[in-house]
Amino acid sequence: MLTPKEYLKDLVYQVNGAAIEVHRALGPGLLESIYQQCLAYELSLREIDFKSEFNLPINYKGIEINASLRCDFLIEDMLVVELKSVETVLPIHKAQLLTYMKLLKKPMGLMINFNCTHIYSEGQKTYVNEYFEELF
C-alpha cells in the first residue's frame, strides 16, 4: 500500500503522462484553454478523478470573498495543477500556484507549461508546502 506521499508522486507521474500525450498530439503554441480542455479529456480517458475550472474559496476572518480565482485542476482532491502556455514561467506564476495550494489546503502542486519542446524535461515542475510535510 502506498503512503500518501508515494501516492502523490504517482499521481504527478500519471498527470504528467496525460500532459505529455496532449503535447505530443498538439505541440506547443496554442492557447492555455485548448490544452485545458484536451487535458481534461485525457484525464477522463485515464479514469483520473478531477475538478476543473472552479472558483477558489477565499475566507478572510470569517468573510467569504468573491475574487473569481479559478483553479485549472484539482486532481483526486490532493494535487493542484496549474496550466500555462507561456514563453517563460515567471515567479508570479509560481506564486499563483503556491497560493492556490494554500487556499485549498493541498500538499502538492504541479505547474505544466505547454509552450515548450518537451513537457517532462522542461515543461513541468512540482511544488510542496507545509501540508506535504504533515503527510506520513
mmCIF file of C-alpha atoms in Angstrom:
data_model
loop_
_atom_site.group_PDB
_atom_site.id
_atom_site.type_symbol
_atom_site.label_atom_id
_atom_site.label_comp_id
_atom_site.label_asym_id
_atom_site.label_seq_id
_atom_site.Cartn_x
_atom_site.Cartn_y
_atom_site.Cartn_z
ATOM 1 C CA MET A 1 0.000 0.000 0.000
ATOM 2 C CA LEU A 2 1.297 3.431 -0.932
ATOM 3 C CA THR A 3 1.865 6.130 1.655
ATOM 4 C CA PRO A 4 0.156 9.480 0.919
ATOM 5 C CA LYS A 5 3.496 10.933 -0.251
ATOM 6 C CA GLU A 6 4.102 7.987 -2.584
ATOM 7 C CA TYR A 7 0.527 8.236 -3.861
ATOM 8 C CA LEU A 8 1.007 11.931 -4.671
ATOM 9 C CA LYS A 9 4.245 11.250 -6.520
ATOM 10 C CA ASP A 10 2.496 8.546 -8.551
ATOM 11 C CA LEU A 11 -0.364 10.948 -9.258
ATOM 12 C CA VAL A 12 2.104 13.545 -10.572
ATOM 13 C CA TYR A 13 3.570 10.855 -12.828
ATOM 14 C CA GLN A 14 0.100 9.992 -14.184
ATOM 15 C CA VAL A 15 -0.873 13.631 -14.788
ATOM 16 C CA ASN A 16 2.461 14.323 -16.491
ATOM 17 C CA GLY A 17 1.823 11.314 -18.726
ATOM 18 C CA ALA A 18 -1.550 12.738 -19.709
ATOM 19 C CA ALA A 19 0.004 16.166 -20.373
ATOM 20 C CA ILE A 20 2.750 14.597 -22.485
ATOM 21 C CA GLU A 21 0.098 12.812 -24.558
ATOM 22 C CA VAL A 22 -1.754 16.103 -25.164
ATOM 23 C CA HIS A 23 1.508 17.887 -26.009
ATOM 24 C CA ARG A 24 2.580 15.074 -28.350
ATOM 25 C CA ALA A 25 -0.712 15.392 -30.247
ATOM 26 C CA LEU A 26 -0.958 19.198 -30.386
ATOM 27 C CA GLY A 27 2.565 20.560 -29.941
ATOM 28 C CA PRO A 28 3.405 23.937 -28.384
ATOM 29 C CA GLY A 29 1.975 27.351 -29.218
ATOM 30 C CA LEU A 30 -1.763 27.037 -28.611
ATOM 31 C CA LEU A 31 -3.902 28.837 -26.053
ATOM 32 C CA GLU A 32 -3.955 27.513 -22.495
ATOM 33 C CA SER A 33 -7.718 26.956 -22.728
ATOM 34 C CA ILE A 34 -7.238 24.449 -25.566
ATOM 35 C CA TYR A 35 -4.712 22.448 -23.562
ATOM 36 C CA GLN A 36 -7.022 22.589 -20.541
ATOM 37 C CA GLN A 37 -9.915 21.043 -22.455
ATOM 38 C CA CYS A 38 -7.717 18.361 -24.000
ATOM 39 C CA LEU A 39 -6.056 17.512 -20.685
ATOM 40 C CA ALA A 40 -9.480 17.199 -19.044
ATOM 41 C CA TYR A 41 -10.474 14.727 -21.740
ATOM 42 C CA GLU A 42 -7.209 12.784 -21.388
ATOM 43 C CA LEU A 43 -7.607 12.580 -17.593
ATOM 44 C CA SER A 44 -11.144 11.269 -18.112
ATOM 45 C CA LEU A 45 -9.875 8.603 -20.507
ATOM 46 C CA ARG A 46 -7.378 7.517 -17.846
ATOM 47 C CA GLU A 47 -10.135 7.497 -15.193
ATOM 48 C CA ILE A 48 -8.336 10.051 -13.027
ATOM 49 C CA ASP A 49 -10.764 11.928 -10.782
ATOM 50 C CA PHE A 50 -10.570 15.724 -11.065
ATOM 51 C CA LYS A 51 -12.373 19.031 -10.777
ATOM 52 C CA SER A 52 -11.548 21.784 -13.236
ATOM 53 C CA GLU A 53 -12.103 25.493 -13.674
ATOM 54 C CA PHE A 54 -13.751 26.061 -10.322
ATOM 55 C CA ASN A 55 -13.733 29.153 -8.118
ATOM 56 C CA LEU A 56 -11.379 29.021 -5.174
ATOM 57 C CA PRO A 57 -12.917 29.801 -1.812
ATOM 58 C CA ILE A 58 -11.345 32.732 -0.009
ATOM 59 C CA ASN A 59 -12.247 33.217 3.610
ATOM 60 C CA TYR A 60 -10.778 36.235 5.358
ATOM 61 C CA LYS A 61 -11.552 36.341 9.082
ATOM 62 C CA GLY A 62 -14.918 34.668 8.554
ATOM 63 C CA ILE A 63 -15.932 36.676 5.496
ATOM 64 C CA GLU A 64 -16.275 34.918 2.145
ATOM 65 C CA ILE A 65 -14.516 36.938 -0.547
ATOM 66 C CA ASN A 66 -15.581 36.572 -4.183
ATOM 67 C CA ALA A 67 -12.329 37.125 -6.033
ATOM 68 C CA SER A 68 -13.124 34.933 -9.045
ATOM 69 C CA LEU A 69 -9.884 32.979 -8.717
ATOM 70 C CA ARG A 70 -10.128 29.846 -10.839
ATOM 71 C CA CYS A 71 -8.150 26.683 -10.352
ATOM 72 C CA ASP A 72 -7.270 24.813 -13.551
ATOM 73 C CA PHE A 73 -7.390 21.346 -11.957
ATOM 74 C CA LEU A 74 -7.687 19.675 -8.591
ATOM 75 C CA ILE A 75 -6.721 16.032 -9.070
ATOM 76 C CA GLU A 76 -8.006 13.349 -6.672
ATOM 77 C CA ASP A 77 -8.701 16.154 -4.150
ATOM 78 C CA MET A 78 -4.941 16.258 -3.425
ATOM 79 C CA LEU A 79 -2.948 17.728 -6.318
ATOM 80 C CA VAL A 80 -3.396 21.295 -7.586
ATOM 81 C CA VAL A 81 -2.477 21.620 -11.270
ATOM 82 C CA GLU A 82 -1.901 24.977 -12.925
ATOM 83 C CA LEU A 83 -1.515 25.113 -16.700
ATOM 84 C CA LYS A 84 0.383 27.697 -18.690
ATOM 85 C CA SER A 85 1.224 28.260 -22.329
ATOM 86 C CA VAL A 86 3.856 30.950 -21.976
ATOM 87 C CA GLU A 87 7.387 31.586 -23.207
ATOM 88 C CA THR A 88 8.727 31.648 -19.647
ATOM 89 C CA VAL A 89 7.169 30.618 -16.344
ATOM 90 C CA LEU A 90 7.588 33.687 -14.143
ATOM 91 C CA PRO A 91 7.800 33.957 -10.353
ATOM 92 C CA ILE A 92 4.211 35.287 -10.314
ATOM 93 C CA HIS A 93 3.032 32.009 -11.892
ATOM 94 C CA LYS A 94 4.777 30.041 -9.146
ATOM 95 C CA ALA A 95 3.271 32.358 -6.514
ATOM 96 C CA GLN A 96 -0.184 31.800 -8.021
ATOM 97 C CA LEU A 97 0.144 28.014 -7.735
ATOM 98 C CA LEU A 98 1.524 28.183 -4.186
ATOM 99 C CA THR A 99 -1.342 30.475 -3.164
ATOM 100 C CA TYR A 100 -3.924 28.124 -4.679
ATOM 101 C CA MET A 101 -2.335 25.230 -2.771
ATOM 102 C CA LYS A 102 -2.567 27.243 0.452
ATOM 103 C CA LEU A 103 -6.171 28.355 -0.106
ATOM 104 C CA LEU A 104 -7.230 24.788 -0.904
ATOM 105 C CA LYS A 105 -5.043 23.330 1.890
ATOM 106 C CA LYS A 106 -3.481 20.842 -0.523
ATOM 107 C CA PRO A 107 0.040 19.424 -0.127
ATOM 108 C CA MET A 108 1.337 19.399 -3.688
ATOM 109 C CA GLY A 109 1.096 21.438 -6.849
ATOM 110 C CA LEU A 110 2.129 20.811 -10.430
ATOM 111 C CA MET A 111 2.879 23.561 -12.944
ATOM 112 C CA ILE A 112 2.675 22.459 -16.574
ATOM 113 C CA ASN A 113 3.789 24.810 -19.339
ATOM 114 C CA PHE A 114 2.728 23.547 -22.764
ATOM 115 C CA ASN A 115 4.789 26.139 -24.640
ATOM 116 C CA CYS A 116 7.990 24.078 -24.646
ATOM 117 C CA THR A 117 9.696 21.358 -26.647
ATOM 118 C CA HIS A 118 9.481 18.593 -24.025
ATOM 119 C CA ILE A 119 6.981 18.597 -21.131
ATOM 120 C CA TYR A 120 8.906 16.199 -18.902
ATOM 121 C CA SER A 121 12.332 17.831 -19.105
ATOM 122 C CA GLU A 122 11.392 21.494 -19.320
ATOM 123 C CA GLY A 123 7.631 21.993 -19.085
ATOM 124 C CA GLN A 124 6.684 20.715 -15.637
ATOM 125 C CA LYS A 125 7.646 21.381 -12.039
ATOM 126 C CA THR A 126 6.228 20.150 -8.749
ATOM 127 C CA TYR A 127 5.909 22.165 -5.554
ATOM 128 C CA VAL A 128 5.167 21.131 -1.992
ATOM 129 C CA ASN A 129 4.168 23.112 1.091
ATOM 130 C CA GLU A 130 3.702 22.620 4.827
ATOM 131 C CA TYR A 131 0.740 20.291 4.240
ATOM 132 C CA PHE A 132 3.064 17.863 2.443
ATOM 133 C CA GLU A 133 5.350 17.688 5.465
ATOM 134 C CA GLU A 134 2.364 16.703 7.616
ATOM 135 C CA LEU A 135 1.700 13.620 5.470
ATOM 136 C CA PHE A 136 3.158 10.372 6.747
#
